[in-house]
Short mmCIF file of C-alpha atoms and ligand atoms in Angstrom, two decimals:
data_model
loop_
_atom_site.label_atom_id
_atom_site.label_comp_id
_atom_site.label_asym_id
_atom_site.label_seq_id
_atom_site.Cartn_x
_atom_site.Cartn_y
_atom_site.Cartn_z
CA MET A 1 -0.35 -0.16 0.11
CA SER A 2 1.32 3.45 -0.82
CA ALA A 3 1.61 4.55 3.04
CA PRO A 4 3.07 7.86 4.30
CA SER A 5 7.37 8.04 4.24
CA ARG A 6 8.74 7.94 7.73
CA SER A 7 11.57 9.65 8.79
CA LEU A 8 11.70 7.65 12.16
CA PHE A 9 14.80 5.60 11.47
CA SER A 10 18.13 5.24 11.27
CA ALA A 11 20.68 2.97 8.87
CA GLU A 12 20.99 1.50 11.97
CA HIS A 13 17.30 0.64 12.67
CA GLU A 14 17.01 -0.68 9.28
CA ALA A 15 20.03 -2.78 9.46
CA PHE A 16 18.13 -3.97 13.19
CA ARG A 17 14.90 -4.69 10.80
CA ASP A 18 16.41 -7.18 8.54
CA THR A 19 17.61 -9.34 11.38
CA VAL A 20 14.32 -9.25 13.09
CA ARG A 21 12.70 -10.14 10.22
CA ARG A 22 14.82 -12.57 9.27
CA PHE A 23 13.98 -14.49 13.01
CA VAL A 24 11.01 -13.93 12.42
CA ALA A 25 10.52 -15.49 9.18
CA GLU A 26 12.94 -18.25 10.31
CA GLU A 27 12.21 -18.83 13.73
CA LEU A 28 8.76 -17.71 14.46
CA THR A 29 6.66 -18.38 11.90
CA PRO A 30 6.93 -21.67 11.07
CA HIS A 31 6.18 -23.03 14.92
CA HIS A 32 3.14 -20.73 15.49
CA ASP A 33 0.60 -23.14 14.92
CA ALA A 34 1.90 -25.68 16.94
CA TRP A 35 2.34 -23.04 19.66
CA GLU A 36 -1.21 -21.89 19.20
CA SER A 37 -2.35 -25.39 19.70
CA ALA A 38 -0.40 -25.57 22.75
CA GLN A 39 -1.24 -22.13 24.02
CA ILE A 40 2.29 -21.05 24.93
CA VAL A 41 5.60 -20.21 23.42
CA PRO A 42 8.27 -22.44 24.67
CA ARG A 43 10.94 -20.55 27.25
CA GLU A 44 13.31 -21.52 24.53
CA VAL A 45 11.96 -19.75 22.02
CA TRP A 46 12.56 -16.43 24.39
CA ARG A 47 16.01 -17.10 25.22
CA ARG A 48 17.01 -17.31 21.05
CA ALA A 49 15.23 -13.99 21.25
CA GLY A 50 17.17 -12.73 23.84
CA GLU A 51 20.39 -13.72 22.07
CA VAL A 52 19.14 -11.94 18.99
CA GLY A 53 18.50 -8.85 20.96
CA LEU A 54 14.65 -8.85 20.27
CA LEU A 55 13.91 -8.48 24.10
CA CYS A 56 14.36 -4.97 25.75
CA PRO A 57 16.69 -3.84 23.53
CA ASN A 58 16.48 -0.50 25.15
CA LEU A 59 17.69 -1.47 28.41
CA PRO A 60 21.31 -0.34 29.42
CA GLU A 61 24.08 -2.29 28.52
CA ALA A 62 25.03 -2.39 32.29
CA TYR A 63 21.30 -4.75 32.58
CA GLY A 64 22.23 -6.48 29.42
CA GLY A 65 20.35 -4.56 26.87
CA LEU A 66 21.75 -3.32 23.90
CA GLY A 67 21.98 0.52 25.12
CA ALA A 68 19.77 1.01 22.08
CA ASP A 69 17.12 3.72 21.70
CA TRP A 70 13.06 2.86 22.46
CA LEU A 71 13.18 2.95 18.10
CA PHE A 72 14.99 -0.57 18.59
CA ASN A 73 12.11 -1.75 20.25
CA VAL A 74 9.49 -0.12 17.76
CA VAL A 75 10.96 -2.34 15.35
CA VAL A 76 10.47 -5.57 17.29
CA ILE A 77 6.89 -4.71 17.60
CA GLU A 78 6.28 -3.98 13.78
CA GLU A 79 7.76 -6.77 12.76
CA LEU A 80 6.22 -9.43 14.83
CA ALA A 81 2.76 -7.39 14.34
CA ARG A 82 3.44 -7.30 10.66
CA ALA A 83 4.21 -11.12 10.43
CA GLY A 84 1.00 -11.98 12.64
CA VAL A 85 2.63 -14.08 15.47
CA THR A 86 1.01 -12.78 17.95
CA GLY A 87 2.28 -15.19 20.75
CA PRO A 88 5.58 -13.86 21.25
CA GLY A 89 4.61 -10.67 19.49
CA SER A 90 2.19 -9.80 22.45
CA GLY A 91 4.08 -11.95 25.33
CA PHE A 92 7.55 -9.93 24.25
CA MET A 93 5.45 -6.87 24.23
CA VAL A 94 4.56 -7.38 27.68
CA HIS A 95 8.01 -7.89 28.72
CA SER A 96 9.87 -5.21 27.10
CA GLU A 97 7.37 -2.69 27.69
CA MET A 98 5.40 -2.94 30.88
CA VAL A 99 7.59 -4.96 33.06
CA ALA A 100 10.85 -4.10 32.41
CA PRO A 101 10.33 -0.36 32.48
CA TYR A 102 8.99 -0.52 35.57
CA ILE A 103 11.60 -2.18 37.41
CA LEU A 104 14.20 0.06 35.57
CA ALA A 105 12.56 3.21 36.72
CA TRP A 106 11.88 2.37 40.47
CA GLY A 107 13.79 -0.52 41.49
CA SER A 108 16.32 -0.87 43.72
CA GLU A 109 20.04 -1.79 42.34
CA ASP A 110 20.09 -4.83 43.53
CA LEU A 111 16.32 -5.44 42.18
CA LYS A 112 17.61 -4.56 38.38
CA ALA A 113 20.95 -6.22 38.83
CA ARG A 114 18.71 -9.44 39.50
CA TRP A 115 16.26 -9.59 37.14
CA LEU A 116 17.12 -7.05 33.83
CA PRO A 117 20.20 -9.05 32.26
CA LYS A 118 18.13 -12.06 32.33
CA MET A 119 15.07 -10.58 30.73
CA ALA A 120 17.26 -9.02 28.06
CA ALA A 121 18.73 -12.64 27.97
CA GLY A 122 14.98 -14.29 27.85
CA GLU A 123 16.11 -16.61 30.35
CA ALA A 124 13.86 -14.84 32.98
CA ILE A 125 10.00 -13.87 31.62
CA GLY A 126 8.12 -11.22 33.16
CA ALA A 127 4.53 -10.47 33.56
CA LEU A 128 2.14 -7.42 34.98
CA ALA A 129 -0.18 -8.62 37.45
CA MET A 130 -2.70 -5.68 37.89
CA THR A 131 -6.54 -7.10 37.19
CA GLU A 132 -7.87 -9.18 39.41
CA PRO A 133 -11.72 -11.10 39.00
CA GLY A 134 -12.90 -7.87 40.67
CA ALA A 135 -11.32 -5.38 39.18
CA GLY A 136 -9.71 -4.61 35.67
CA SER A 137 -10.62 -1.24 35.04
CA ASP A 138 -11.32 0.31 38.33
CA ALA A 139 -7.16 -0.32 39.15
CA LYS A 140 -7.87 1.51 42.78
CA ALA A 141 -10.59 -1.65 43.76
CA ILE A 142 -7.88 -4.30 43.95
CA ARG A 143 -7.59 -6.81 46.51
CA THR A 144 -5.07 -8.28 46.80
CA ARG A 145 -3.00 -7.05 50.09
CA ALA A 146 0.62 -6.77 50.89
CA ILE A 147 1.00 -6.66 54.39
CA ARG A 148 4.56 -6.03 56.57
CA ASP A 149 5.75 -8.28 58.22
CA GLY A 150 9.19 -7.50 59.36
CA ASP A 151 11.16 -6.38 56.57
CA ALA A 152 8.79 -8.45 53.87
CA TYR A 153 5.76 -7.81 52.62
CA VAL A 154 3.07 -11.13 52.87
CA ILE A 155 0.57 -11.06 49.91
CA ASP A 156 -2.09 -12.58 49.19
CA GLY A 157 -4.86 -11.97 46.55
CA GLN A 158 -5.79 -13.40 42.91
CA LYS A 159 -5.05 -12.20 39.96
CA THR A 160 -6.64 -12.84 36.47
CA TYR A 161 -6.01 -12.41 32.81
CA ILE A 162 -2.01 -12.58 33.37
CA SER A 163 -0.21 -12.07 30.08
CA ASN A 164 2.84 -14.68 30.38
CA GLY A 165 1.68 -16.03 33.77
CA GLN A 166 2.36 -19.70 33.01
CA ASN A 167 5.96 -18.75 31.51
CA ALA A 168 6.32 -15.62 34.10
CA ASP A 169 9.38 -15.81 36.63
CA VAL A 170 8.62 -12.07 37.91
CA PHE A 171 5.98 -10.25 38.35
CA VAL A 172 5.34 -7.01 38.75
CA ALA A 173 2.59 -6.95 41.18
CA ALA A 174 -0.51 -3.93 42.17
CA CYS A 175 -0.91 -4.82 46.06
CA LYS A 176 -2.98 -2.79 48.59
CA THR A 177 -0.46 -2.16 50.86
CA ASP A 178 -2.80 0.55 52.69
CA PRO A 179 -6.50 -0.85 52.07
CA ALA A 180 -8.00 1.63 53.40
CA ALA A 181 -6.42 4.63 51.29
CA GLY A 182 -8.30 3.69 47.87
CA ALA A 183 -5.88 4.75 45.25
CA ARG A 184 -2.75 6.27 47.63
CA GLY A 185 -2.86 2.21 49.16
CA VAL A 186 -1.47 0.54 45.70
CA SER A 187 1.97 -0.64 45.77
CA LEU A 188 3.92 -1.99 43.03
CA ILE A 189 6.24 -5.07 44.36
CA ALA A 190 8.04 -7.64 42.20
CA VAL A 191 6.98 -10.85 43.11
CA ASP A 192 10.10 -13.70 42.42
CA GLY A 193 7.43 -16.17 40.50
CA HIS A 194 9.23 -19.55 42.05
CA GLU A 195 8.52 -18.03 45.56
CA PRO A 196 6.45 -20.52 47.98
CA GLY A 197 3.10 -19.28 47.57
CA VAL A 198 2.80 -18.12 43.80
CA GLU A 199 0.51 -20.51 42.43
CA ARG A 200 -0.52 -20.22 38.47
CA GLY A 201 -4.10 -21.24 38.00
CA ARG A 202 -5.52 -22.45 34.67
CA ASN A 203 -4.07 -21.43 31.00
CA LEU A 204 -7.39 -19.59 30.05
CA ARG A 205 -8.50 -20.15 26.72
CA LYS A 206 -9.08 -17.39 24.50
CA ILE A 207 -10.79 -16.06 21.69
CA GLY A 208 -7.53 -14.83 20.08
CA LEU A 209 -3.74 -14.44 20.93
CA LYS A 210 -3.83 -18.24 21.36
CA ALA A 211 -0.21 -18.77 21.50
CA GLN A 212 0.08 -16.41 24.51
CA ASP A 213 -0.22 -17.83 27.73
CA THR A 214 -2.49 -15.75 30.26
CA SER A 215 -3.45 -17.00 33.38
CA GLU A 216 -5.08 -16.71 36.76
CA ILE A 217 -2.27 -16.43 39.31
CA PHE A 218 -2.71 -16.92 43.09
CA PHE A 219 -0.84 -15.18 45.80
CA ASN A 220 -0.65 -17.00 49.25
CA GLY A 221 0.98 -15.97 51.73
CA VAL A 222 3.99 -15.25 49.51
CA ARG A 223 6.76 -13.24 50.93
CA ALA A 224 8.67 -10.70 49.07
CA PRO A 225 11.23 -8.24 51.02
CA VAL A 226 10.22 -4.73 51.48
CA ALA A 227 13.56 -4.09 49.13
CA ASP A 228 11.71 -5.37 46.40
CA ARG A 229 9.02 -2.78 45.87
CA LEU A 230 8.72 -0.51 43.15
CA GLY A 231 9.08 3.27 44.26
CA GLU A 232 7.43 4.27 47.07
CA GLU A 233 4.70 2.79 49.34
CA GLY A 234 1.60 3.89 48.12
CA ARG A 235 3.20 5.22 44.99
CA GLY A 236 1.78 2.34 42.68
CA PHE A 237 -1.33 4.17 40.87
CA SER A 238 0.58 6.64 39.77
CA MET A 239 3.40 5.29 38.64
CA MET A 240 1.24 3.21 36.32
CA MET A 241 -0.51 6.00 35.15
CA THR A 242 2.83 7.05 34.42
CA LYS A 243 3.96 3.92 32.18
CA LEU A 244 0.47 3.01 30.77
CA ALA A 245 1.40 6.00 28.37
CA GLN A 246 4.08 3.55 26.86
CA GLU A 247 1.85 0.30 27.08
CA ARG A 248 -0.68 2.61 24.95
CA LEU A 249 1.72 3.22 22.44
CA SER A 250 3.41 0.70 22.02
CA GLN A 251 -0.18 -1.23 21.35
CA ALA A 252 -1.10 1.60 18.58
CA VAL A 253 2.37 0.90 16.88
CA ARG A 254 1.18 -2.91 16.54
CA SER A 255 -2.05 -2.13 15.51
CA ILE A 256 -1.62 0.22 12.83
CA CYS A 257 1.17 -2.23 11.27
CA VAL A 258 -1.69 -4.58 11.21
CA ALA A 259 -4.03 -2.72 9.64
CA GLU A 260 -1.31 -1.73 6.73
CA ALA A 261 -0.60 -5.55 6.45
CA VAL A 262 -3.64 -6.46 6.56
CA ILE A 263 -4.96 -3.92 3.64
CA ASP A 264 -1.81 -5.47 1.66
CA TRP A 265 -2.69 -9.02 2.08
CA THR A 266 -6.60 -7.99 0.76
CA VAL A 267 -5.53 -5.83 -2.01
CA ASP A 268 -3.44 -8.93 -2.73
CA TYR A 269 -5.84 -11.54 -2.38
CA THR A 270 -8.75 -9.53 -4.40
CA THR A 271 -6.82 -9.13 -7.26
CA GLU A 272 -6.06 -12.73 -7.84
CA ARG A 273 -9.09 -13.99 -6.67
CA LYS A 274 -11.41 -15.02 -9.78
CA ALA A 275 -15.65 -14.14 -9.90
CA PHE A 276 -17.87 -12.92 -12.70
CA ASP A 277 -15.60 -13.02 -15.36
CA GLY A 278 -13.32 -10.70 -13.25
CA THR A 279 -11.88 -10.86 -10.02
CA ILE A 280 -13.25 -9.22 -6.44
CA ALA A 281 -11.19 -6.58 -6.96
CA ASP A 282 -12.97 -5.50 -9.63
CA PHE A 283 -16.00 -4.45 -8.01
CA GLN A 284 -16.02 -0.94 -7.35
CA ASN A 285 -17.03 -1.93 -3.63
CA THR A 286 -14.20 -3.51 -2.97
CA GLN A 287 -11.73 -0.42 -4.29
CA PHE A 288 -13.83 2.18 -2.25
CA THR A 289 -13.61 0.11 1.25
CA VAL A 290 -10.27 -0.52 1.04
CA ALA A 291 -9.68 2.71 -0.32
CA GLN A 292 -11.06 4.20 2.43
CA LEU A 293 -9.37 1.77 4.94
CA SER A 294 -5.87 2.98 3.65
CA ALA A 295 -6.75 6.77 3.69
CA GLU A 296 -7.84 5.80 7.47
CA THR A 297 -4.77 4.25 8.05
CA SER A 298 -2.38 6.66 6.48
CA ALA A 299 -3.69 9.57 8.80
CA LEU A 300 -3.41 6.88 12.07
CA ARG A 301 0.29 5.83 10.64
CA VAL A 302 1.09 9.70 10.55
CA TYR A 303 -0.54 10.54 14.29
CA THR A 304 1.32 7.19 15.55
CA ASP A 305 4.90 8.23 14.10
CA TRP A 306 4.70 11.58 16.00
CA CYS A 307 3.31 10.31 19.17
CA ILE A 308 6.85 8.09 18.90
CA ALA A 309 8.94 11.04 18.07
CA ARG A 310 6.92 12.67 21.32
CA PHE A 311 7.87 9.52 23.29
CA MET A 312 11.41 9.62 22.50
CA ARG A 313 11.85 13.19 23.14
CA GLY A 314 9.72 12.58 26.57
CA ASP A 315 7.13 14.74 25.87
CA LEU A 316 4.34 12.01 24.93
CA THR A 317 1.11 12.88 27.30
CA PRO A 318 -1.29 10.12 28.67
CA VAL A 319 -3.76 11.97 26.56
CA GLU A 320 -1.86 11.54 23.61
CA ALA A 321 -1.24 8.01 24.25
CA ALA A 322 -5.03 7.25 24.88
CA LYS A 323 -5.92 9.09 21.71
CA ALA A 324 -3.31 6.76 19.75
CA LYS A 325 -4.93 3.86 21.37
CA LEU A 326 -8.14 5.14 20.76
CA LEU A 327 -8.25 5.51 17.61
CA VAL A 328 -5.77 3.05 16.36
CA THR A 329 -7.50 0.06 17.89
CA ASP A 330 -10.76 0.65 16.89
CA LEU A 331 -8.94 1.15 13.07
CA HIS A 332 -7.56 -2.09 13.37
CA CYS A 333 -10.85 -3.71 14.41
CA LYS A 334 -12.48 -2.29 11.60
CA VAL A 335 -10.35 -3.11 9.44
CA VAL A 336 -9.43 -6.91 10.06
CA ASP A 337 -13.71 -6.80 10.21
CA GLN A 338 -14.28 -4.92 6.58
CA CYS A 339 -11.07 -6.87 4.62
CA LEU A 340 -12.33 -10.30 5.81
CA GLN A 341 -15.28 -9.52 4.26
CA PHE A 342 -13.36 -9.81 0.56
CA PHE A 343 -11.88 -13.64 1.19
CA GLY A 344 -15.32 -14.90 1.84
CA GLY A 345 -15.54 -18.69 3.18
CA TYR A 346 -11.33 -18.34 3.55
CA GLY A 347 -11.73 -15.41 6.06
CA TYR A 348 -13.15 -17.39 8.37
CA MET A 349 -10.97 -20.60 8.46
CA LEU A 350 -8.44 -19.94 11.07
CA GLU A 351 -5.01 -21.46 8.52
CA TYR A 352 -5.54 -18.54 6.68
CA PRO A 353 -3.76 -15.08 8.24
CA ILE A 354 -7.11 -12.97 7.88
CA ALA A 355 -9.10 -15.03 10.12
CA ARG A 356 -6.20 -15.24 12.87
CA ALA A 357 -6.09 -11.29 11.96
CA TYR A 358 -9.64 -11.08 13.28
CA THR A 359 -9.86 -12.83 16.21
CA ASP A 360 -6.71 -11.41 17.80
CA ALA A 361 -7.90 -7.90 17.00
CA ARG A 362 -10.80 -7.97 19.85
CA ILE A 363 -8.27 -7.82 22.79
CA THR A 364 -6.79 -3.92 21.63
CA ARG A 365 -10.01 -2.60 22.46
CA ILE A 366 -10.72 -4.21 26.18
CA ALA A 367 -6.96 -4.88 27.43
CA GLY A 368 -4.42 -2.02 28.69
CA GLY A 369 -7.12 0.11 29.22
CA ALA A 370 -10.64 -0.21 27.63
CA THR A 371 -12.12 2.17 25.06
CA GLU A 372 -14.22 3.74 27.27
CA VAL A 373 -11.03 4.51 29.64
CA MET A 374 -9.63 5.69 26.84
CA LYS A 375 -12.20 8.16 26.18
CA GLN A 376 -12.56 9.23 29.97
CA ILE A 377 -9.22 9.92 30.15
CA ILE A 378 -9.54 12.42 27.51
CA ALA A 379 -12.15 13.44 28.42
CA ARG A 380 -11.04 15.15 31.76
CA ASP A 381 -8.33 16.83 29.76
CA LEU A 382 -11.03 18.42 28.20
CA PHE A 383 -13.56 19.22 30.72
CA PRO A 384 -11.20 19.32 33.74
CA ARG A 385 -14.26 21.43 35.67
CA GLN A 386 -16.94 18.34 35.26
CA ARG A 387 -17.14 15.39 37.27
CA ALA A 388 -15.79 12.26 35.26
CA PRO A 389 -18.27 10.73 33.18
CA GLN A 390 -18.58 7.72 34.98
CA LYS A 391 -22.25 7.18 34.69
CA ALA A 392 -22.87 8.63 30.81
C1 FAD B 1 -6.15 -11.41 26.81
C2 FAD B 1 -5.45 -10.61 27.72
C3 FAD B 1 -4.45 -9.85 28.19
C4 FAD B 1 -4.40 -9.31 29.13
N1 FAD B 1 -3.59 -9.31 30.12
C5 FAD B 1 -3.08 -8.70 30.99
C6 FAD B 1 -1.74 -8.46 31.77
O1 FAD B 1 -0.75 -8.78 31.17
N2 FAD B 1 -1.71 -7.62 32.68
C7 FAD B 1 -3.11 -7.45 33.42
O2 FAD B 1 -3.19 -7.05 34.83
N3 FAD B 1 -4.07 -7.41 33.02
C8 FAD B 1 -4.09 -8.07 32.15
N4 FAD B 1 -5.47 -8.16 31.20
C9 FAD B 1 -6.99 -7.59 31.58
C10 FAD B 1 -7.04 -6.00 31.06
O3 FAD B 1 -6.57 -5.42 31.09
C11 FAD B 1 -8.82 -6.14 31.42
O4 FAD B 1 -9.58 -6.88 30.90
C12 FAD B 1 -9.11 -4.44 31.23
O5 FAD B 1 -8.32 -3.37 31.62
C13 FAD B 1 -10.69 -4.46 31.55
O6 FAD B 1 -10.92 -4.91 33.31
P1 FAD B 1 -12.04 -5.69 33.04
O7 FAD B 1 -11.98 -6.92 32.48
O8 FAD B 1 -11.83 -6.40 34.38
O9 FAD B 1 -13.39 -4.78 32.30
P2 FAD B 1 -14.04 -3.88 33.43
O10 FAD B 1 -13.49 -3.23 33.96
O11 FAD B 1 -15.25 -5.23 33.79
O12 FAD B 1 -15.21 -2.94 31.96
C14 FAD B 1 -15.82 -3.86 31.46
C15 FAD B 1 -16.54 -2.94 30.22
O13 FAD B 1 -16.95 -2.04 30.82
C16 FAD B 1 -16.72 -1.09 30.04
N5 FAD B 1 -16.02 0.48 30.98
C17 FAD B 1 -15.27 0.30 31.77
N6 FAD B 1 -14.69 1.31 32.90
C18 FAD B 1 -15.81 1.87 31.91
C19 FAD B 1 -15.70 4.08 32.27
N7 FAD B 1 -14.80 4.30 33.16
N8 FAD B 1 -16.54 4.45 31.60
C20 FAD B 1 -17.52 3.73 30.44
N9 FAD B 1 -17.57 2.42 30.70
C21 FAD B 1 -16.81 1.94 31.39
C22 FAD B 1 -15.94 -1.08 29.23
O14 FAD B 1 -16.65 -0.91 27.66
C23 FAD B 1 -15.60 -2.20 29.61
O15 FAD B 1 -14.83 -2.96 28.65
C24 FAD B 1 -5.16 -8.84 30.16
C25 FAD B 1 -7.05 -9.22 29.62
C26 FAD B 1 -6.83 -9.72 28.29
C27 FAD B 1 -8.22 -10.41 27.82
#
């Protein structure tokens, strides 16, 4: 498709892109079906990805990373998204964009030295444990408690929908250290997944992202050193608000690539597929629908790249990130739905990438902050003196 030209990347980034693309083609794509059946990506794949530099590339070299800028992370997200390898695609993104950043920003030196080099090498896998059966969008309503006992917290509670949950070695867990204090009682604690009392529940069966393990996690009297708390006690909620912008931008980066890829597949398929003495692409309906989607995708590609540039300068605001996630994930779902139509019955068969892209897309409007939560963040900025539109 005639995408807008991009000026974000240097020759070094593009050389890295070639490496990632080769790795995806040789070591991820051929096995993805098997991982979907197994509902998990084997740990050995994480180690190989670590060797090639795909995990947390922007970590400083002192912590095992490449010491690269965040655009290297963007390259990884983009190449995995384009290839439709959503198992490692979403698992690596949680690990590199959601877990490592918390540890790097707020972990003690000891904690960083303990986990980050192993995470960059793919020897340790990270998971973010915020959501609970009774609290997702309303994160301050979590019930997992971390109660001080000497120099440790004792953690009790249940988490759910935790990406990488079966594989994870370290959880960044949101806990109430002061259950009476609402949002100001939330702290983030790095929990060693091999400590007694960390129990993994079911690997949940999902309509999409089938190769990614997503689990219930139980913390039953788990002892975590107080020194493994991230940042100050009671500051977890505001830390989450800061880092969620990176998560939301990463999701937009992923979604816009999928939209571009799906449009390309659709142009190729409809140009080949014969019907009524011509091809599916001969219908004006096909051309106009794809033209509209292509125009919208180009516009949001430009906005997404603008957000990436802002993030690189340290200027991206939570509202700008929320706008990116809101619009790009909406477009992602619209593109896969409208394009699937042109594949007819093939579009409904899971052996075709378009069918997988369709089932994989739906989560993007729910996880990492639902579409409505994005609107709420944007609305609060526009109407600072109004009450939050909770009941709208
Ligand atoms: C595949 C998958 C992977 C996930 N990975 C992780 C993970 O790694 N770590 C983790 O902690 N969590 C994870 N989650 C959880 C995810 O972030 C939550 O599902 C999401 O935040 C929504 O929370 P909820 O499911 O409790 O829905 P609820 O909070 O019950 O919301 C349900 C719906 O209500 C509406 N709604 C909610 N709030 C508002 C509002 N303020 N205004 C208007 N309408 C509203 C929205 O339509 C929303 O979709 C994952 C979920 C899935 C499905």
